[in-house]
Amino acid sequence: MPEPEKQKGRWKEAFGNDRPIHIEVGTGKGRFITGMAQANPDINYIGIEMFRDIIVTAVQKAEVADKPGNLRLLNVDAGRMAEFFAPGEVSRVYLNFSDPWPKTRHAKRRLTHDNFLRLYESVMPAGGEVHFKTDNRGLFEYSLMNMTDYGMRLADVSLDLHADNPEDNIMTEYEEKFSSMGQPIYRLEAAFRNAPDEGE
């Protein structure tokens, strides 16, 4: 979608319904977000990918899947998310196999750094969730600690996702590649705190 800033606060109009909106930051080639849209027609999905040459593949995947009506793709920098979504407009954020940025001096670029957590929180209602998958143990441990320090509530933490064999897991391209090599996949769900008047 071009000019997504014009949809801020109006995504219900863009989708033609008021169903929950879930977004994937760094949607890559689009396998996950397209699969989720097909599997969950009662949820609206938005994939965000900043690299144009990569999102072209995601668009092609959506076309092969008969262009699910509950899917939109944005070729933008997720760091500008607050320009595209109003507070409370997004109920869930997916982070799949994000760049680990292993050097300490690059910590602020990690998608689970405080700067990004504040950004996600700014467009989500109280209790909004972040679902995170990675093959990088260092990034996973960092994310566990940082989300906990931020005050998020953790749930469904897995150190070997595929050993648990979840039926509803939709794999990304990276996930299939790494798991086929025997690499464990780490996963967690984290929720932002509810508002004080909701008992927190």
Tab-separated table of C-alpha atoms in Angstrom:
chain	number	residue	atom	x	y	z
A	1	MET	CA	0.000	0.000	0.000
A	2	PRO	CA	1.390	3.411	-0.933
A	3	GLU	CA	1.298	6.336	1.517
A	4	PRO	CA	0.322	4.293	4.610
A	5	GLU	CA	0.485	7.438	6.740
A	6	LYS	CA	-2.861	8.381	5.210
A	7	GLN	CA	-4.373	5.273	6.833
A	8	LYS	CA	-3.338	6.206	10.368
A	9	GLY	CA	-6.384	5.734	12.582
A	10	ARG	CA	-8.361	4.522	9.545
A	11	TRP	CA	-7.147	0.971	8.975
A	12	LYS	CA	-10.637	-0.344	9.691
A	13	GLU	CA	-11.739	1.524	6.569
A	14	ALA	CA	-8.838	0.099	4.546
A	15	PHE	CA	-9.832	-3.453	5.503
A	16	GLY	CA	-13.561	-2.778	5.484
A	17	ASN	CA	-14.039	-4.233	8.976
A	18	ASP	CA	-13.082	-3.724	12.615
A	19	ARG	CA	-11.232	-7.004	13.183
A	20	PRO	CA	-7.970	-7.039	15.201
A	21	ILE	CA	-4.830	-5.937	13.384
A	22	HIS	CA	-1.612	-7.946	13.695
A	23	ILE	CA	1.612	-6.740	12.106
A	24	GLU	CA	4.898	-8.430	11.282
A	25	VAL	CA	8.001	-6.262	11.475
A	26	GLY	CA	10.511	-7.414	8.879
A	27	THR	CA	8.178	-9.582	6.858
A	28	GLY	CA	10.922	-10.696	4.478
A	29	LYS	CA	9.690	-12.855	1.608
A	30	GLY	CA	6.215	-13.064	3.105
A	31	ARG	CA	5.727	-16.755	3.826
A	32	PHE	CA	4.712	-16.233	7.464
A	33	ILE	CA	2.373	-13.276	7.039
A	34	THR	CA	0.649	-14.804	3.997
A	35	GLY	CA	0.213	-18.104	5.815
A	36	MET	CA	-1.202	-16.369	8.876
A	37	ALA	CA	-3.671	-14.388	6.753
A	38	GLN	CA	-4.872	-17.564	5.070
A	39	ALA	CA	-5.179	-19.474	8.348
A	40	ASN	CA	-6.935	-16.693	10.269
A	41	PRO	CA	-9.475	-14.865	8.096
A	42	ASP	CA	-10.978	-13.188	11.186
A	43	ILE	CA	-7.761	-11.176	11.744
A	44	ASN	CA	-6.251	-8.426	9.587
A	45	TYR	CA	-2.521	-8.689	8.868
A	46	ILE	CA	0.021	-6.082	7.820
A	47	GLY	CA	3.547	-7.025	6.790
A	48	ILE	CA	6.232	-4.338	7.057
A	49	GLU	CA	9.458	-4.686	5.079
A	50	MET	CA	11.854	-1.838	4.355
A	51	PHE	CA	13.782	-3.475	1.501
A	52	ARG	CA	11.952	-3.118	-1.787
A	53	ASP	CA	13.743	-5.968	-3.558
A	54	ILE	CA	12.644	-8.349	-0.775
A	55	ILE	CA	9.035	-7.239	-0.416
A	56	VAL	CA	8.528	-7.888	-4.144
A	57	THR	CA	8.738	-11.604	-3.319
A	58	ALA	CA	6.189	-11.158	-0.522
A	59	VAL	CA	3.809	-9.490	-2.970
A	60	GLN	CA	4.264	-12.403	-5.378
A	61	LYS	CA	3.496	-14.891	-2.590
A	62	ALA	CA	0.299	-12.999	-1.742
A	63	GLU	CA	-0.727	-13.072	-5.403
A	64	VAL	CA	-0.164	-16.839	-5.620
A	65	ALA	CA	-2.316	-17.167	-2.490
A	66	ASP	CA	-5.144	-15.334	-4.311
A	67	LYS	CA	-4.454	-12.045	-2.540
A	68	PRO	CA	-6.039	-12.637	0.891
A	69	GLY	CA	-8.410	-9.740	1.584
A	70	ASN	CA	-7.134	-9.510	5.165
A	71	LEU	CA	-3.504	-8.865	4.157
A	72	ARG	CA	-1.668	-5.620	3.367
A	73	LEU	CA	2.054	-5.116	2.738
A	74	LEU	CA	4.021	-1.934	3.451
A	75	ASN	CA	7.405	-1.069	1.957
A	76	VAL	CA	8.464	1.239	4.801
A	77	ASP	CA	10.871	1.479	7.728
A	78	ALA	CA	9.213	0.037	10.860
A	79	GLY	CA	10.970	2.722	12.881
A	80	ARG	CA	8.303	5.085	11.515
A	81	MET	CA	5.464	2.892	12.783
A	82	ALA	CA	3.882	5.647	14.861
A	83	GLU	CA	3.358	7.612	11.625
A	84	PHE	CA	1.212	4.809	10.202
A	85	PHE	CA	-0.804	3.581	13.196
A	86	ALA	CA	-2.814	5.391	15.844
A	87	PRO	CA	-2.543	4.479	19.550
A	88	GLY	CA	-4.358	1.224	20.234
A	89	GLU	CA	-4.774	0.384	16.548
A	90	VAL	CA	-2.480	-2.682	16.540
A	91	SER	CA	-3.162	-5.598	18.884
A	92	ARG	CA	-0.147	-7.815	18.147
A	93	VAL	CA	3.373	-7.508	16.724
A	94	TYR	CA	5.319	-10.441	15.283
A	95	LEU	CA	9.126	-10.400	15.196
A	96	ASN	CA	10.542	-13.348	13.270
A	97	PHE	CA	14.258	-14.007	12.860
A	98	SER	CA	15.259	-10.380	13.225
A	99	ASP	CA	18.860	-9.294	12.665
A	100	PRO	CA	20.620	-10.047	16.002
A	101	TRP	CA	23.039	-7.098	15.808
A	102	PRO	CA	25.464	-8.982	18.090
A	103	LYS	CA	27.865	-6.126	18.816
A	104	THR	CA	27.068	-4.223	22.010
A	105	ARG	CA	27.382	-0.866	20.279
A	106	HIS	CA	24.560	-1.906	17.925
A	107	ALA	CA	22.120	-2.907	20.697
A	108	LYS	CA	19.760	-0.031	19.870
A	109	ARG	CA	19.165	-1.556	16.444
A	110	ARG	CA	17.759	-4.778	17.913
A	111	LEU	CA	14.002	-4.988	17.444
A	112	THR	CA	13.549	-5.904	21.110
A	113	HIS	CA	15.493	-2.889	22.415
A	114	ASP	CA	13.613	-0.412	24.625
A	115	ASN	CA	13.338	2.076	21.766
A	116	PHE	CA	11.374	-0.418	19.686
A	117	LEU	CA	9.361	-1.731	22.635
A	118	ARG	CA	8.206	1.838	23.318
A	119	LEU	CA	7.315	2.194	19.647
A	120	TYR	CA	5.208	-0.981	19.614
A	121	GLU	CA	3.553	-0.003	22.888
A	122	SER	CA	2.646	3.403	21.442
A	123	VAL	CA	0.386	1.842	18.783
A	124	MET	CA	-1.071	-0.956	20.924
A	125	PRO	CA	-3.757	-1.112	23.608
A	126	ALA	CA	-2.860	-2.061	27.186
A	127	GLY	CA	-1.999	-5.744	27.221
A	128	GLY	CA	-0.914	-5.790	23.552
A	129	GLU	CA	1.391	-8.678	22.670
A	130	VAL	CA	4.738	-9.198	20.971
A	131	HIS	CA	5.430	-12.702	19.599
A	132	PHE	CA	9.101	-13.336	18.936
A	133	LYS	CA	10.978	-16.182	17.192
A	134	THR	CA	14.700	-16.493	16.532
A	135	ASP	CA	17.466	-19.022	15.976
A	136	ASN	CA	19.970	-16.770	17.777
A	137	ARG	CA	20.335	-17.687	21.445
A	138	GLY	CA	22.194	-14.497	22.319
A	139	LEU	CA	19.396	-12.344	20.917
A	140	PHE	CA	16.811	-14.514	22.637
A	141	GLU	CA	18.482	-14.169	26.037
A	142	TYR	CA	18.852	-10.418	25.520
A	143	SER	CA	15.180	-10.159	24.578
A	144	LEU	CA	14.038	-12.197	27.584
A	145	MET	CA	15.937	-9.932	29.955
A	146	ASN	CA	15.081	-6.681	28.221
A	147	MET	CA	11.358	-7.405	27.956
A	148	THR	CA	11.289	-8.453	31.610
A	149	ASP	CA	13.126	-5.283	32.667
A	150	TYR	CA	10.684	-3.261	30.568
A	151	GLY	CA	7.872	-4.707	32.661
A	152	MET	CA	6.338	-7.038	30.093
A	153	ARG	CA	4.691	-10.307	31.115
A	154	LEU	CA	6.254	-13.361	29.463
A	155	ALA	CA	4.358	-16.466	28.392
A	156	ASP	CA	4.939	-19.612	26.314
A	157	VAL	CA	8.731	-19.351	26.427
A	158	SER	CA	10.267	-22.179	24.382
A	159	LEU	CA	13.939	-23.079	24.000
A	160	ASP	CA	13.139	-25.589	21.245
A	161	LEU	CA	9.897	-24.711	19.519
A	162	HIS	CA	9.820	-27.626	17.112
A	163	ALA	CA	10.401	-30.154	19.879
A	164	ASP	CA	7.094	-28.922	21.307
A	165	ASN	CA	5.562	-29.481	17.838
A	166	PRO	CA	2.878	-26.760	17.986
A	167	GLU	CA	0.137	-27.489	15.477
A	168	ASP	CA	-0.580	-23.846	14.647
A	169	ASN	CA	3.036	-22.817	14.008
A	170	ILE	CA	3.563	-21.245	10.590
A	171	MET	CA	7.214	-21.271	9.602
A	172	THR	CA	9.197	-18.540	7.916
A	173	GLU	CA	11.742	-19.329	5.216
A	174	TYR	CA	14.572	-18.919	7.741
A	175	GLU	CA	12.813	-21.106	10.270
A	176	GLU	CA	12.465	-23.986	7.848
A	177	LYS	CA	16.126	-23.676	6.840
A	178	PHE	CA	17.529	-23.548	10.374
A	179	SER	CA	15.255	-26.214	11.844
A	180	SER	CA	16.142	-28.613	9.011
A	181	MET	CA	19.779	-28.193	10.098
A	182	GLY	CA	18.882	-29.203	13.650
A	183	GLN	CA	19.118	-25.654	15.012
A	184	PRO	CA	16.697	-25.085	17.899
A	185	ILE	CA	14.173	-22.306	17.400
A	186	TYR	CA	13.527	-20.034	20.374
A	187	ARG	CA	10.134	-18.436	20.889
A	188	LEU	CA	8.314	-16.291	23.410
A	189	GLU	CA	5.183	-14.240	23.827
A	190	ALA	CA	5.321	-11.016	25.816
A	191	ALA	CA	2.480	-8.686	26.788
A	192	PHE	CA	2.674	-5.040	27.763
A	193	ARG	CA	1.252	-4.218	31.172
A	194	ASN	CA	-2.416	-3.457	31.486
A	195	ALA	CA	-3.455	0.064	32.428
A	196	PRO	CA	-3.407	0.812	36.193
A	197	ASP	CA	-7.217	0.909	36.351
A	198	GLU	CA	-7.307	-2.675	35.062
A	199	GLY	CA	-5.685	-4.070	38.163
A	200	GLU	CA	-2.012	-3.715	37.433
